[in-house]
PDB file of C-alpha atoms in Angstrom:
ATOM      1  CA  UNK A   1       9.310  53.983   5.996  1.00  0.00           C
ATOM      2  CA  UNK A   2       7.191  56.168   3.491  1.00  0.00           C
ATOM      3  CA  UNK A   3       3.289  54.750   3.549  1.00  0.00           C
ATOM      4  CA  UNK A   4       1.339  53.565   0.306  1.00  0.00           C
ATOM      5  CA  UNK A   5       0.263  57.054  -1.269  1.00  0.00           C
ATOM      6  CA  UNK A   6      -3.509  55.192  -0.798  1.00  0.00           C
ATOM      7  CA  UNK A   7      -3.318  55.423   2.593  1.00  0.00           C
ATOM      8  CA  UNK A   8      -1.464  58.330   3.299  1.00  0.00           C
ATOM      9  CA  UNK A   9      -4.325  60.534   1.021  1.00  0.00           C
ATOM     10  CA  UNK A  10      -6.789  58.562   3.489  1.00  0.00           C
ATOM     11  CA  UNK A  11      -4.830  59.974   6.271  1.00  0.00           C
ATOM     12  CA  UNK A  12      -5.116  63.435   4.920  1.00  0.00           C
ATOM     13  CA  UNK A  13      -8.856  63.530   3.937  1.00  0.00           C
ATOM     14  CA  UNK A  14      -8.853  61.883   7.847  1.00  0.00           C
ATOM     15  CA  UNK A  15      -6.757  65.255   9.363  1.00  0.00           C
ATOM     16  CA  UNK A  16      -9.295  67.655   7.107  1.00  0.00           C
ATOM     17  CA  UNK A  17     -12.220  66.013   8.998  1.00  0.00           C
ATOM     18  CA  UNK A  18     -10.655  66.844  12.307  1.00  0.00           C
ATOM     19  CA  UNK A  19      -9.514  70.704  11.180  1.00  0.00           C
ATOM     20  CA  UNK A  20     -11.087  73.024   8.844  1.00  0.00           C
ATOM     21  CA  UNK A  21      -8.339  73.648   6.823  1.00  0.00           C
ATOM     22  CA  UNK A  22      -4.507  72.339   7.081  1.00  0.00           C
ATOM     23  CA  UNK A  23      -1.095  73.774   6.005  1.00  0.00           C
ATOM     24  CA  UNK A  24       1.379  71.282   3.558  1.00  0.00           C
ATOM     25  CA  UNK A  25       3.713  71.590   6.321  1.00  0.00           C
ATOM     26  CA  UNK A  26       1.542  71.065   9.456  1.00  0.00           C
ATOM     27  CA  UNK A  27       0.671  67.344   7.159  1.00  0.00           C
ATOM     28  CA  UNK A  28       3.819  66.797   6.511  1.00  0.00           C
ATOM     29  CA  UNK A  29       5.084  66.992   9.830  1.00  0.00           C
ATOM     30  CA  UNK A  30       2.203  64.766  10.253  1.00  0.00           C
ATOM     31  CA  UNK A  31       2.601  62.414   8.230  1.00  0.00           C
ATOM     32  CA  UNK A  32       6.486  62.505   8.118  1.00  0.00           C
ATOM     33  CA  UNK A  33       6.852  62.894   4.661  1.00  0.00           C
ATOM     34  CA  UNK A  34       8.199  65.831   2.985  1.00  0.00           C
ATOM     35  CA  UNK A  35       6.313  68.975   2.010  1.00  0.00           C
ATOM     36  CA  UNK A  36       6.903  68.000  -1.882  1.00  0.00           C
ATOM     37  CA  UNK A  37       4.963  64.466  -1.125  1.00  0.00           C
ATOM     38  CA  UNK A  38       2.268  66.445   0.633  1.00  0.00           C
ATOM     39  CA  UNK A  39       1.709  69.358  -2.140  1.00  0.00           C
ATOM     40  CA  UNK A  40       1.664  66.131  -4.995  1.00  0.00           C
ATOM     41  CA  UNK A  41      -1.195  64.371  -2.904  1.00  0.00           C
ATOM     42  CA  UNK A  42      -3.383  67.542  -2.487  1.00  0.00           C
ATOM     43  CA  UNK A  43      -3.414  68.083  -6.009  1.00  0.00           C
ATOM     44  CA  UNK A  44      -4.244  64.409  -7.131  1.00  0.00           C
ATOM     45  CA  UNK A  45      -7.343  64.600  -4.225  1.00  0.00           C
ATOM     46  CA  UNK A  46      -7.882  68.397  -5.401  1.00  0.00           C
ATOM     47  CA  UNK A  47      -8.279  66.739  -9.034  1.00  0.00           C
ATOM     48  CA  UNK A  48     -10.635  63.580  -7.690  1.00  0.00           C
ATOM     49  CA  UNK A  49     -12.779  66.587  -5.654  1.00  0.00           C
ATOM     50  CA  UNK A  50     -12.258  65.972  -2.116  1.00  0.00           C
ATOM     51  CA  UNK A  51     -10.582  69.101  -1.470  1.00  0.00           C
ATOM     52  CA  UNK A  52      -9.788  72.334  -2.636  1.00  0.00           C
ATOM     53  CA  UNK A  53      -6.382  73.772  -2.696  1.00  0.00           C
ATOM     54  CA  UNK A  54      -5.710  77.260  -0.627  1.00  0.00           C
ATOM     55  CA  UNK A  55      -2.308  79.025  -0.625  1.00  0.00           C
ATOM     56  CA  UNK A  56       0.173  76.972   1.163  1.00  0.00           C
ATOM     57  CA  UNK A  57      -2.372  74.282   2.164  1.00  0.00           C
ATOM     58  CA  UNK A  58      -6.041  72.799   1.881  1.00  0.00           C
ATOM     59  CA  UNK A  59      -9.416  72.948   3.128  1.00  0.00           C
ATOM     60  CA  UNK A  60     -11.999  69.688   2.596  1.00  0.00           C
ATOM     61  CA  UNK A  61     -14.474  70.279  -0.471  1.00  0.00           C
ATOM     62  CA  UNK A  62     -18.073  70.741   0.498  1.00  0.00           C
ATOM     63  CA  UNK A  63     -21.095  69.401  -1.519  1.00  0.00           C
ATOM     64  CA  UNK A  64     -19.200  67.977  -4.184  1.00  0.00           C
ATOM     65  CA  UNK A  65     -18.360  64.409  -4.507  1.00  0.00           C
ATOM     66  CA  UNK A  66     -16.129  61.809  -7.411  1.00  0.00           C
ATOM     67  CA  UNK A  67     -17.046  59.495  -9.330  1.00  0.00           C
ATOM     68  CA  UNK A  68     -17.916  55.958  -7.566  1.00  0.00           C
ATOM     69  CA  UNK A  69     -14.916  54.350  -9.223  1.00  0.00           C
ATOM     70  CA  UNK A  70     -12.671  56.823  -7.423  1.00  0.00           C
ATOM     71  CA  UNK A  71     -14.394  56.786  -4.532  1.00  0.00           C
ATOM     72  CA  UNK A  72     -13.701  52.555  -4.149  1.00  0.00           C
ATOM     73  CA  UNK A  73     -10.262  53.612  -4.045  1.00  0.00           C
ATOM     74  CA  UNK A  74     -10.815  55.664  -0.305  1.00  0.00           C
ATOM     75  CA  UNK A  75     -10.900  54.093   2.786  1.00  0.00           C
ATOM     76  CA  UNK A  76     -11.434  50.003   1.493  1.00  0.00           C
ATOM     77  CA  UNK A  77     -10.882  49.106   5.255  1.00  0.00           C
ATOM     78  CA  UNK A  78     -13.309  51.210   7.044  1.00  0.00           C
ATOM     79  CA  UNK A  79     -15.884  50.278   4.529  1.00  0.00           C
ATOM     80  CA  UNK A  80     -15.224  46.592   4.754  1.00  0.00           C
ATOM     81  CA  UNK A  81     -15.593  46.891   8.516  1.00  0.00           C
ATOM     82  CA  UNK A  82     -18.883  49.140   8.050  1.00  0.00           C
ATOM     83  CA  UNK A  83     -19.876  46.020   5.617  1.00  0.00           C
ATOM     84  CA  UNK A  84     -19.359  43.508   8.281  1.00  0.00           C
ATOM     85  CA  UNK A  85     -20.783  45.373  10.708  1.00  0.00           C
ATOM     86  CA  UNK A  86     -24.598  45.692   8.669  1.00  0.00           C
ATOM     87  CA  UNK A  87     -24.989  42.340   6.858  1.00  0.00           C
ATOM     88  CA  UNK A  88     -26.015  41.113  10.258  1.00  0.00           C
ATOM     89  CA  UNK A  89     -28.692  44.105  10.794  1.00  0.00           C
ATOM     90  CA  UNK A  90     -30.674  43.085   7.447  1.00  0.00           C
ATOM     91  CA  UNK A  91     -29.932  39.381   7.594  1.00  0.00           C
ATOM     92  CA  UNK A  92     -33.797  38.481   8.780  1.00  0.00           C
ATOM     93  CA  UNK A  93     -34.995  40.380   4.990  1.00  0.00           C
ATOM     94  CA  UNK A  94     -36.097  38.231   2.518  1.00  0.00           C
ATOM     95  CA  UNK A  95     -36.337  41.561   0.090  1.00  0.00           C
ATOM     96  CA  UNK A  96     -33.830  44.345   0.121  1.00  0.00           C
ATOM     97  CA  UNK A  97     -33.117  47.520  -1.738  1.00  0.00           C
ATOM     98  CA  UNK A  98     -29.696  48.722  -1.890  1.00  0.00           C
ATOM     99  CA  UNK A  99     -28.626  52.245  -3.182  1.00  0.00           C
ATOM    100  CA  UNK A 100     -25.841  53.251  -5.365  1.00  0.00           C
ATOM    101  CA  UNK A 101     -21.999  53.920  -3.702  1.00  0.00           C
ATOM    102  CA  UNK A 102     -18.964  52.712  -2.663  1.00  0.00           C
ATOM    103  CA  UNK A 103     -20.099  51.283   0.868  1.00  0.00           C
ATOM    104  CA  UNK A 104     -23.097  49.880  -0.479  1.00  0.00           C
ATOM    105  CA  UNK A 105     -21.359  47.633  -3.116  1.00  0.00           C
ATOM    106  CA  UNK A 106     -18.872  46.682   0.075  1.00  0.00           C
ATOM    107  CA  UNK A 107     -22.326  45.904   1.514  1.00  0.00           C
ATOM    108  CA  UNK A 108     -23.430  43.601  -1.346  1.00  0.00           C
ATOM    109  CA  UNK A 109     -20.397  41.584  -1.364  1.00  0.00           C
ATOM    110  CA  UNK A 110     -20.854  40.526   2.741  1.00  0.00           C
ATOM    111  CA  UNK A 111     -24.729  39.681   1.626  1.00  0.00           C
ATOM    112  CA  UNK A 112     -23.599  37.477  -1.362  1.00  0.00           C
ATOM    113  CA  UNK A 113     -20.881  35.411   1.215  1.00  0.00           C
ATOM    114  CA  UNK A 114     -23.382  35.079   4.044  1.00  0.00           C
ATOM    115  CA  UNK A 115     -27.130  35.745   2.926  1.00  0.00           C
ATOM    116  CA  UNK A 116     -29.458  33.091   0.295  1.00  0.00           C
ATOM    117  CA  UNK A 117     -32.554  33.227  -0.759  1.00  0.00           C
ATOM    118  CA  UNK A 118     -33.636  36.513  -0.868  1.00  0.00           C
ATOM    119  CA  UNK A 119     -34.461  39.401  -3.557  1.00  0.00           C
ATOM    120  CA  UNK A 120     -32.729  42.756  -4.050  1.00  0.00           C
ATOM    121  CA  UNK A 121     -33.911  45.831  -6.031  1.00  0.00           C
ATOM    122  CA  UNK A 122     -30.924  47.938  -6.805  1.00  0.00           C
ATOM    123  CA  UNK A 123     -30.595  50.056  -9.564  1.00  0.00           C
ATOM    124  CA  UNK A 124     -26.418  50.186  -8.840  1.00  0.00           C
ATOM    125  CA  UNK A 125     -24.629  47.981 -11.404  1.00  0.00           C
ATOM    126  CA  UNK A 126     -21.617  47.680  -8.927  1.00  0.00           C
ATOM    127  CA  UNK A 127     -23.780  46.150  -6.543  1.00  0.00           C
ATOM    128  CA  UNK A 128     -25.855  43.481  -8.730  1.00  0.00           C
ATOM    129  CA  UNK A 129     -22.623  42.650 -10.247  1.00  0.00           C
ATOM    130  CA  UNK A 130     -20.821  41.554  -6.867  1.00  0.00           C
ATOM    131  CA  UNK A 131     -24.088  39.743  -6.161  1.00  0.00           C
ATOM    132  CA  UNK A 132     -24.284  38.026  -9.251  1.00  0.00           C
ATOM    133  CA  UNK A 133     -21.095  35.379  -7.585  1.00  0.00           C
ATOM    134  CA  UNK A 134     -24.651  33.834  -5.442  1.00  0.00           C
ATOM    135  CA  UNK A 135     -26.731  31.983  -7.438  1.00  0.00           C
ATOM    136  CA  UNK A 136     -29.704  31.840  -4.732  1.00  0.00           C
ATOM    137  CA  UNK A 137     -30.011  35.934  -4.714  1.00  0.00           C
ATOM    138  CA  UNK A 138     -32.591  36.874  -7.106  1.00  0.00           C
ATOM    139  CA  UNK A 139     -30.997  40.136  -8.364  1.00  0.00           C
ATOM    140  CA  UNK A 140     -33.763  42.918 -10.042  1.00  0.00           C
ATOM    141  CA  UNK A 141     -31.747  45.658 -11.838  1.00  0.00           C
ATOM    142  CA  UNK A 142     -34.335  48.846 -11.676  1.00  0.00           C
ATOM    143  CA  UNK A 143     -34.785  50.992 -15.113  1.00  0.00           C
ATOM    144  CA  UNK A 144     -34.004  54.399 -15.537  1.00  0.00           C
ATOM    145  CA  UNK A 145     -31.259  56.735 -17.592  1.00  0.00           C
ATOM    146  CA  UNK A 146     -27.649  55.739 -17.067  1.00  0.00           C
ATOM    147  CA  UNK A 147     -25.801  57.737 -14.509  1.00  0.00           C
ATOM    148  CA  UNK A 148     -22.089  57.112 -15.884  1.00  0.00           C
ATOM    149  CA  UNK A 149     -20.185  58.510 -13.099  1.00  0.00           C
ATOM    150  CA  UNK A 150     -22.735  56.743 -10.129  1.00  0.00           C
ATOM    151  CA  UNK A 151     -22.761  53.732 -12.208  1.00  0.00           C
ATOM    152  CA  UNK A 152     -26.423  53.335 -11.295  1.00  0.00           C
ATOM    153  CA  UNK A 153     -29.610  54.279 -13.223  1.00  0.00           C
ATOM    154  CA  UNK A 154     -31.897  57.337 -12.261  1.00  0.00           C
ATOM    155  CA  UNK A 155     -34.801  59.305 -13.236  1.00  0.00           C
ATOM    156  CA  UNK A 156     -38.594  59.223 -13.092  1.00  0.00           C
ATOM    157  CA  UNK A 157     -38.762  55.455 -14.606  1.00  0.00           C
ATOM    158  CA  UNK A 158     -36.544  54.368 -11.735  1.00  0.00           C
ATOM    159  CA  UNK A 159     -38.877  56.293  -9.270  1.00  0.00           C
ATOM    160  CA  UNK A 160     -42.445  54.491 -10.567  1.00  0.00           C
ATOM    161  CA  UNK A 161     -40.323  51.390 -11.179  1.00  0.00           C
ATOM    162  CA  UNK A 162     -39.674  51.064  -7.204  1.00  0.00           C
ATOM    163  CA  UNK A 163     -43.245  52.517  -5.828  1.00  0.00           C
ATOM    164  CA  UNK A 164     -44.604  49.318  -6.978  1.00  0.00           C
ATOM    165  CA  UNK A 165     -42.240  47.121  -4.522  1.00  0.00           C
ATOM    166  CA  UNK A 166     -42.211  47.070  -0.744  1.00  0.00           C
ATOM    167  CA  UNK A 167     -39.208  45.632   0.582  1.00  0.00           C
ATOM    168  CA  UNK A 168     -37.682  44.443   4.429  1.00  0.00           C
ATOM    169  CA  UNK A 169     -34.940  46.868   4.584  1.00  0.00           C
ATOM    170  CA  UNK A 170     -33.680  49.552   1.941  1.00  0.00           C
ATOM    171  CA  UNK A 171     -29.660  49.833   2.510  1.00  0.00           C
ATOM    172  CA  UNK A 172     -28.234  53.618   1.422  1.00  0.00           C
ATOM    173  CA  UNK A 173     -24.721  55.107   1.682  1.00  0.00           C
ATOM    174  CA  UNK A 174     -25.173  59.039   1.669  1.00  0.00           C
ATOM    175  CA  UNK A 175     -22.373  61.831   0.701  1.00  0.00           C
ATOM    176  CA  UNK A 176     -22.807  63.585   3.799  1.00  0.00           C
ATOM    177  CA  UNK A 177     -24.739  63.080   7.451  1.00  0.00           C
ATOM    178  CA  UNK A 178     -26.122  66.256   8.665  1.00  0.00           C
ATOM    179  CA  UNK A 179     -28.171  67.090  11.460  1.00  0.00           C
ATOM    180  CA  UNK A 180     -31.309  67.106   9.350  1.00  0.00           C
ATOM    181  CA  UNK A 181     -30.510  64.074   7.651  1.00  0.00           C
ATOM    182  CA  UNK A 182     -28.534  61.723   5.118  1.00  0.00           C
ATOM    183  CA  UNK A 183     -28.103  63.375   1.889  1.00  0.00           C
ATOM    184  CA  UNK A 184     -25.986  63.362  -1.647  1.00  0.00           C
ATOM    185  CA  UNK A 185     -24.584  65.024  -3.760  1.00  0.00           C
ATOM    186  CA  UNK A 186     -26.190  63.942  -6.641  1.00  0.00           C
ATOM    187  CA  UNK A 187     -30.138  64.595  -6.859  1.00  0.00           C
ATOM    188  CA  UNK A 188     -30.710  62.178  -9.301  1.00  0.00           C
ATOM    189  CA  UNK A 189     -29.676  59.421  -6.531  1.00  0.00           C
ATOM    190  CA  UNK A 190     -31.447  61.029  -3.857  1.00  0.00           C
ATOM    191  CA  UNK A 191     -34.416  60.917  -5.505  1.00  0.00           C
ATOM    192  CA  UNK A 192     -34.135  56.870  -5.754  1.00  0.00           C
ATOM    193  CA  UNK A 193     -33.027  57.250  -2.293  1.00  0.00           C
ATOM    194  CA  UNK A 194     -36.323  58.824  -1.270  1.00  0.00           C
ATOM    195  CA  UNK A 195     -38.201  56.282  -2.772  1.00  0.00           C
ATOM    196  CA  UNK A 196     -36.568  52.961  -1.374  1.00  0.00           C
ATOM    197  CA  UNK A 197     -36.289  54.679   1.969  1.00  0.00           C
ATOM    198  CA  UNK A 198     -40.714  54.915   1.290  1.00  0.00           C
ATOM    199  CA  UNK A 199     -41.138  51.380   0.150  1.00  0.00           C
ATOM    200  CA  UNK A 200     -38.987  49.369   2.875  1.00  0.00           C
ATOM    201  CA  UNK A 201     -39.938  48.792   6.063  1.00  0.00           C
ATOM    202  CA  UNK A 202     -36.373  49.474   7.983  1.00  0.00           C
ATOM    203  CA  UNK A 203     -33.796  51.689   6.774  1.00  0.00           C
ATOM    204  CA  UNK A 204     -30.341  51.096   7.258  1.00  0.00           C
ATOM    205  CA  UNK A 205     -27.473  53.767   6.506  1.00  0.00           C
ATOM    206  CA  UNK A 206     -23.554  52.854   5.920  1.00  0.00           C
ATOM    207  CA  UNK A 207     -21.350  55.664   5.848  1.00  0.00           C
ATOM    208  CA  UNK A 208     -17.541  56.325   7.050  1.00  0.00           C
ATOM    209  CA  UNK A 209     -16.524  59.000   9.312  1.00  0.00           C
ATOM    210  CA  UNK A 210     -15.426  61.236   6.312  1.00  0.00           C
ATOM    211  CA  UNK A 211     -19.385  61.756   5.906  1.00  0.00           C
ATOM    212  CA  UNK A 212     -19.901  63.024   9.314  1.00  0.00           C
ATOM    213  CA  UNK A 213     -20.922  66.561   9.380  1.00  0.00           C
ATOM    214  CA  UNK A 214     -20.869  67.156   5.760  1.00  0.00           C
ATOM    215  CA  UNK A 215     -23.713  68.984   3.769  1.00  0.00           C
ATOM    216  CA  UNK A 216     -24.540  68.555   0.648  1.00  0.00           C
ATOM    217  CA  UNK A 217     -27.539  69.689  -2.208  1.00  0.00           C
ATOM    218  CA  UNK A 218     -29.675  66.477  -1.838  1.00  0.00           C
ATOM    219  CA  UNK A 219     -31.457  65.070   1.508  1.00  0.00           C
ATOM    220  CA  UNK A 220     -32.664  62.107   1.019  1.00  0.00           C
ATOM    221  CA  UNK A 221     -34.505  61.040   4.473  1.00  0.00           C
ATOM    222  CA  UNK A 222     -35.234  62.563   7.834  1.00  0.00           C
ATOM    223  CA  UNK A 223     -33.709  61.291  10.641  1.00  0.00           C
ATOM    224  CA  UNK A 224     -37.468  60.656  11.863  1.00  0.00           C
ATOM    225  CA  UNK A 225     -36.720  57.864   9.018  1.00  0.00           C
ATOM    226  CA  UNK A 226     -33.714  56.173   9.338  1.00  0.00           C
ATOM    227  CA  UNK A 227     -33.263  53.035  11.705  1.00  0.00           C
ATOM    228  CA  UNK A 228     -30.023  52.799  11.871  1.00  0.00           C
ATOM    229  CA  UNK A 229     -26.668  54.343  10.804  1.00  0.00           C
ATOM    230  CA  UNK A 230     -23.586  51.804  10.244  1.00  0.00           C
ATOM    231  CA  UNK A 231     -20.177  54.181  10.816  1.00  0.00           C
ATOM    232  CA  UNK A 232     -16.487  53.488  11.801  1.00  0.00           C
ATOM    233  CA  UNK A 233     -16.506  56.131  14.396  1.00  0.00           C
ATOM    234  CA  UNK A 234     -18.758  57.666  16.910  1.00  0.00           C
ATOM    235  CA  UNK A 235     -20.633  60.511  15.429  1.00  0.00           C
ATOM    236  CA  UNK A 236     -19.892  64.440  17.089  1.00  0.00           C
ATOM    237  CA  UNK A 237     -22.097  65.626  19.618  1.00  0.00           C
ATOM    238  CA  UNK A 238     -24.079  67.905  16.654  1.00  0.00           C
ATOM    239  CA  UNK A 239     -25.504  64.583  14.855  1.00  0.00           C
ATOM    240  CA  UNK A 240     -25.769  62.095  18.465  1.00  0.00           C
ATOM    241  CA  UNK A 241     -28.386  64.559  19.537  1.00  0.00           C
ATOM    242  CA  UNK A 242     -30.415  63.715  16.458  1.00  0.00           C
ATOM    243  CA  UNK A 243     -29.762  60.046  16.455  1.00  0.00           C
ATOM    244  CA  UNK A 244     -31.035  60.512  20.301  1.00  0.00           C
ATOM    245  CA  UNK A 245     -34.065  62.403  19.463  1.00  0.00           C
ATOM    246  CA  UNK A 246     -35.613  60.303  16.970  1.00  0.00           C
ATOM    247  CA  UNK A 247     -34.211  56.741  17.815  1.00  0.00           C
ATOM    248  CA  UNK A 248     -31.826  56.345  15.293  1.00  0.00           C
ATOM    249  CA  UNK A 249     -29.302  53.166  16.567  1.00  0.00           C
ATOM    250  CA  UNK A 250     -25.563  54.052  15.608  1.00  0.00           C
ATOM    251  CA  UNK A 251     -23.574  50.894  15.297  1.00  0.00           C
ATOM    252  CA  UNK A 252     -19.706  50.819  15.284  1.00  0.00           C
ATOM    253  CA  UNK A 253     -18.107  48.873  13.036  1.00  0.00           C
TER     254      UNK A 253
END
C-alpha cells in the first residue's frame, strides 16, 4: 500500500539525515514506490527548501529553512512527542518565554491542556493563539516588525521590549544544533532568541532529529547556556560531547 505523500516526504528528509546525498532510485527502492513518485516529492520539498535537487537525485539543503506554515506540515508526530516530553520540564515556571517555530507552538498547545496560572512572553502569533483556548494563561504578545513568513515579530523594539522581563524558563526551537550551539536561519529570530535565552533563568530547547548536525547563519546560545535539549532521537557522537562538556540534559521524547 502506497503511504500518505506527508509521510513518505518525512521519510525522505529522514534518509537525507542519515546520507549526504541520495539517488531517486536508491529512495525508491526505499520507500517502494516508483522512481516517478520519488522525482515528484523531491521537487515539491526542493520548492518548500529542504533540499536541493542534483542530477538523478538529492542532497539536504543547508542554512536555509521554509516558512513556519510549511514547516507545521513536517514531522506533526515527532513534534507532538518532543511537546509531551518538555511541558513537564517547565511546569514549576510561573513566567515563560517561548520563541517562534513549529515545535514551539506544539509546545504551547501541551502548556495550555496541562499548565494555569502562569505568564508567557512570546512574540510568535502561532503560539499565543493556541494559548489563547486557557483562560488562566496571561498571554503578553512582544512588539516589533512583522516577520510574515516566521509569523512572529522581530527587531530592536522586540529586543528592549524583553530586557525589561526576567522569566523561569525561555522555551526555543532552533533550525539547526551544531556543536557550538542552537542556531537559525533567520537572524532576525535569533536575535529574540539571544535575548530570552539572557532574561530566563533555565533554557529549554525542542528540536527533531532533522536539526541534528545542521548549520546555519544565526547562533543563538552557547551550549555553556542551554539546560536542556528536548529531541526524538539521541544526538551523534559530534553534539553528545558538547551536551557532556557543559551539562546540557538531552531528553528523549
Amino acid at each position: 500500500m502506497k503511504k500518505p505523500k506527508p509521510l513518505r516526504q518525512e521519510q525522505i528528509l529522514g534518509e537525507l539525515n542519515q546520507a549526504p546525498s541520495l539517488r531517486v532510485a536508491e529512495l525508491a527502492r526505499r520507500l517502494a514506490v516508483s522512481t516517478e513518485t520519488i522525482r515528484r516529492d523531491l521537487d515539491e520539498l526542493t520548492e518548500q527548501g529542504l533540499l536541493n535537487r542534483t542530477y538523478g537525485g538529492a542532497v539536504r539543503s543547508l542554512g536555509t529553512e521554509p516558512s513556519v506554515t510549511e514547516r507545521h506540515t513536517l514531522f506533526v508526530s515527532e513534534r507532538e512527542r518532543i511537546a509531551r516530553a518538555a511541558v513537564p520540564l517547565v511546569k514549576d515556571g510561573r513566567v515563560l518565554m517561548i520563541g517562534s517555530g513549529s515545535t514551539t507552538v506544539h509546545v504551547a498547545r501541551r502548556i495550555a491542556v496541562e499548565m494555569k496560572n502562569v505568564t508567557v512572553l512570546t512574540h510568535a502569533f502561532g503560539v499565543a493563539t493556541v494559548l489563547a483556548i486557557n483562560p488562566t494563561i496571561k498571554v503578553i504578545m512582544l512588539p516589533g516588525d512583522y516577520h510574515a513568513s516566521e509569523g512572529a515579530t522581530v527587531g530592536a523594539h522586540t529586543v528592549s521590549f524583553l530586557q525589561n522581563f526576567h522569566a523561569d524558563y525561555a522555551v526555543l526551537g532552533a533550525s539547526g544544533l551544531g556543536q557550538d550551539g542552537p542556531a537559525d536561519a533567520l537572524i532576525e529570530c535569533a536575535a529574540v532568541y539571544q535575548a530570552m535565552v539572557s532574561q530566563a533563568a533555565r533554557t529549554v530547547v525542542v528540536a527533531d532529529r532533522s536539526k541534528h548536525d545542521r548549520l546555519f547563519p544565526a547562533r543563538y546560545a552557547h551550549w555553556r547556556d542551554i539546560d536542556r535539549v528536548v529531541t526524538d532521537a539521541a544526538v551523534g557522537s559530534a553534539l553528545a560531547e558538547p551536551f557532556r562538556q557543559f551539562g546540557v540534559g538531552q531528553v528523549l521524547a
